C-alpha positions as a Python dict, from the first residue, in 0.01 Angstrom:
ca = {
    (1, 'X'): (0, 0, 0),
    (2, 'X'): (-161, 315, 86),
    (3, 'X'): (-594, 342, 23),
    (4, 'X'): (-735, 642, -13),
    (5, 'X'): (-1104, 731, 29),
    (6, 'X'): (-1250, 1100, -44),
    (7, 'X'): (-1560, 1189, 27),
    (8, 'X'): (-1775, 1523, 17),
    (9, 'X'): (-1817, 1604, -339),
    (10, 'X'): (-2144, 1776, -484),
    (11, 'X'): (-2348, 1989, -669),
    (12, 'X'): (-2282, 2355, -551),
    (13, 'X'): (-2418, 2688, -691),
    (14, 'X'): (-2153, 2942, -771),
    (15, 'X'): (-2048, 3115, -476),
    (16, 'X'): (-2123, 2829, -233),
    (17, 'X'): (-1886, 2590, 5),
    (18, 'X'): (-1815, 2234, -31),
    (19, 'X'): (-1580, 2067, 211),
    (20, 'X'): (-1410, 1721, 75),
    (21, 'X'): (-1221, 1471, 316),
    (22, 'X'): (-980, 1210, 218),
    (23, 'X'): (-914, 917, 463),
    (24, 'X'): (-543, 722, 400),
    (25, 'X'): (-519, 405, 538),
    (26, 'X'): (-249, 113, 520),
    (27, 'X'): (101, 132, 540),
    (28, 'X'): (70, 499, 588),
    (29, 'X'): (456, 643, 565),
    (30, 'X'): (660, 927, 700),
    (31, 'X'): (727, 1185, 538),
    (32, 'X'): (446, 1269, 315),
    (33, 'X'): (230, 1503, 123),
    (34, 'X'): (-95, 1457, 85),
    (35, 'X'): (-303, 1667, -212),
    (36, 'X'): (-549, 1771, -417),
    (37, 'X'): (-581, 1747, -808),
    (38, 'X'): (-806, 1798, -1048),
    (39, 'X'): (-975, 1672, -1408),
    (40, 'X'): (-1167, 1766, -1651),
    (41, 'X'): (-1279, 1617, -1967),
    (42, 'X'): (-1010, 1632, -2227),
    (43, 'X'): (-769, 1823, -1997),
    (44, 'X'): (-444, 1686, -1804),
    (45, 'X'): (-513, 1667, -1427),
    (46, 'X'): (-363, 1956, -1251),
    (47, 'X'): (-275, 2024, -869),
    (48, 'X'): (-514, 2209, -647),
    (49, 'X'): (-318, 2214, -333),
    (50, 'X'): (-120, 1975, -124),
    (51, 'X'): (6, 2017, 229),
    (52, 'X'): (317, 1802, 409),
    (53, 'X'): (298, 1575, 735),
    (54, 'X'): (467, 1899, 880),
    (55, 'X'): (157, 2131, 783),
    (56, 'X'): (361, 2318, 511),
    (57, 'X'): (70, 2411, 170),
    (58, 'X'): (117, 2538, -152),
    (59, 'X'): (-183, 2633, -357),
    (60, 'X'): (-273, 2668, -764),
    (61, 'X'): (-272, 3046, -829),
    (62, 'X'): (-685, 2933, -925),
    (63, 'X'): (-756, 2857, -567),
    (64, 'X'): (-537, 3098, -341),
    (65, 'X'): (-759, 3284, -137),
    (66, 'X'): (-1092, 3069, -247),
    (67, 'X'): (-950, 2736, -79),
    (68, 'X'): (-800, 2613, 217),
    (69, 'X'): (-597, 2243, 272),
    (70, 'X'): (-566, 2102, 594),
    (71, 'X'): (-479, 1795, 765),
    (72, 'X'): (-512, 1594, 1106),
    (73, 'X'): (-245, 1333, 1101),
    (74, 'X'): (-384, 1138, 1385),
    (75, 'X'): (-636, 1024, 1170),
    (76, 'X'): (-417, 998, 865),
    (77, 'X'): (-721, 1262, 649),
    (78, 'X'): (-662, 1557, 473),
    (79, 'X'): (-936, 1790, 404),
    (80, 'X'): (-966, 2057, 111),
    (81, 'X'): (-1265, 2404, 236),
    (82, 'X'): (-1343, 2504, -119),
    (83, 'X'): (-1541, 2865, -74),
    (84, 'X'): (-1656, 3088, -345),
    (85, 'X'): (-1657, 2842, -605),
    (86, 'X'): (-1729, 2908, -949),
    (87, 'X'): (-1836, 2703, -1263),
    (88, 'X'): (-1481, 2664, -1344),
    (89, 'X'): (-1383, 2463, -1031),
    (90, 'X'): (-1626, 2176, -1192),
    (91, 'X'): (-1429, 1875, -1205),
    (92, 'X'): (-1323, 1530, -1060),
    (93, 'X'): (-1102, 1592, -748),
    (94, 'X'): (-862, 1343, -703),
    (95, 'X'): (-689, 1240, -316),
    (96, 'X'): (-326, 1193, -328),
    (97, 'X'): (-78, 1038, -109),
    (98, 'X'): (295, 1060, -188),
    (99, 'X'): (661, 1091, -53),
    (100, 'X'): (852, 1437, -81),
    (101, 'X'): (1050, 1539, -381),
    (102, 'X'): (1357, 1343, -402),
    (103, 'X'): (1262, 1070, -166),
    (104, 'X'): (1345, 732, -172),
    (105, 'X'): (1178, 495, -226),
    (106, 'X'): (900, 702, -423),
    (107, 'X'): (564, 598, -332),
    (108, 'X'): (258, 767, -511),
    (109, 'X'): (-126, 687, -462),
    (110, 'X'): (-444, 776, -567),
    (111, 'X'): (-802, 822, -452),
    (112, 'X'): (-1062, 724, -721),
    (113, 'X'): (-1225, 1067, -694),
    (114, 'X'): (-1519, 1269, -610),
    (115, 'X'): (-1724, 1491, -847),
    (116, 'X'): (-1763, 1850, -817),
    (117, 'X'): (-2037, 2036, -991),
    (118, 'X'): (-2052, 2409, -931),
    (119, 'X'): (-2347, 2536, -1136),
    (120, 'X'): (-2387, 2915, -1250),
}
C-alpha cells in the first residue's frame, strides 16, 4: 500500500501562484509516475500533469506553459507550481501514484485531494 498526502491548496485570485505537495509513503515502488488530476462538479477527472521516477513530464494542453511538475525522490513528494491561474483551474486536485503503462503488477493510488479556488 502506497498513502498519499497533498497539501497546499487555496483560494487564489486569477493570475496568482499556488504551489501543492504530495508526500507518498509505504511500500513506495520502482518504477513509477506520480501525477496530478483534476475534478470538478459533474465533470470526469482529467490529468493535469504527471512526471516518472526518471524526471520525464507530460502536461494537459490547459496547463503547458502556466504549470510546472516536479519531484524529489529522496523524499518520495511530487510537487505541482501552478502560475497564472485562472477561474477555470478551480477544482479538486487529486495526488496520484502509479506504475508505468504496461507494467506488471499494476498498482494505482490516490490522494484524497486538495481544493483549489482561483477567484476572478
Amino acid at each position: 500500500q502506497v498513502q498519499l498526502v497533498e497539501s497546499g491548496g487555496g483560494l487564489v485570485q486569477a493570475g496568482g501562484s499556488l504551489r501543492l505537495s504530495c508526500a507518498a509513503s509505504g511500500s513506495i515502488f520502482r518504477p513509477n509516475i506520480m501525477g496530478w488530476y483534476r475534478q470538478t462538479p459533474g465533470k470526469q477527472r482529467e490529468l493535469v500533469a504527471t512526471i516518472t521516477n526518471t524526471e520525464a513530464t507530460n502536461y494537459a494542453d490547459s496547463v503547458k506553459g502556466r504549470f510546472t511538475i516536479s519531484r524529489d525522490n529522496a523524499k518520495n513528494t511530487a510537487y505541482l507550481q501552478m502560475n497564472s491561474l485562472k477561474p477555470e483551474d478551480t477544482a479538486v486536485y487529486y495526488c496520484n501514484f502509479q506504475t508505468p503503462p504496461r507494467w506488471l503488477p499494476t498498482y494505482d493510488y490516490w490522494g484524497l485531494g486538495t481544493q483549489v479556488t482561483v477567484s476572478s
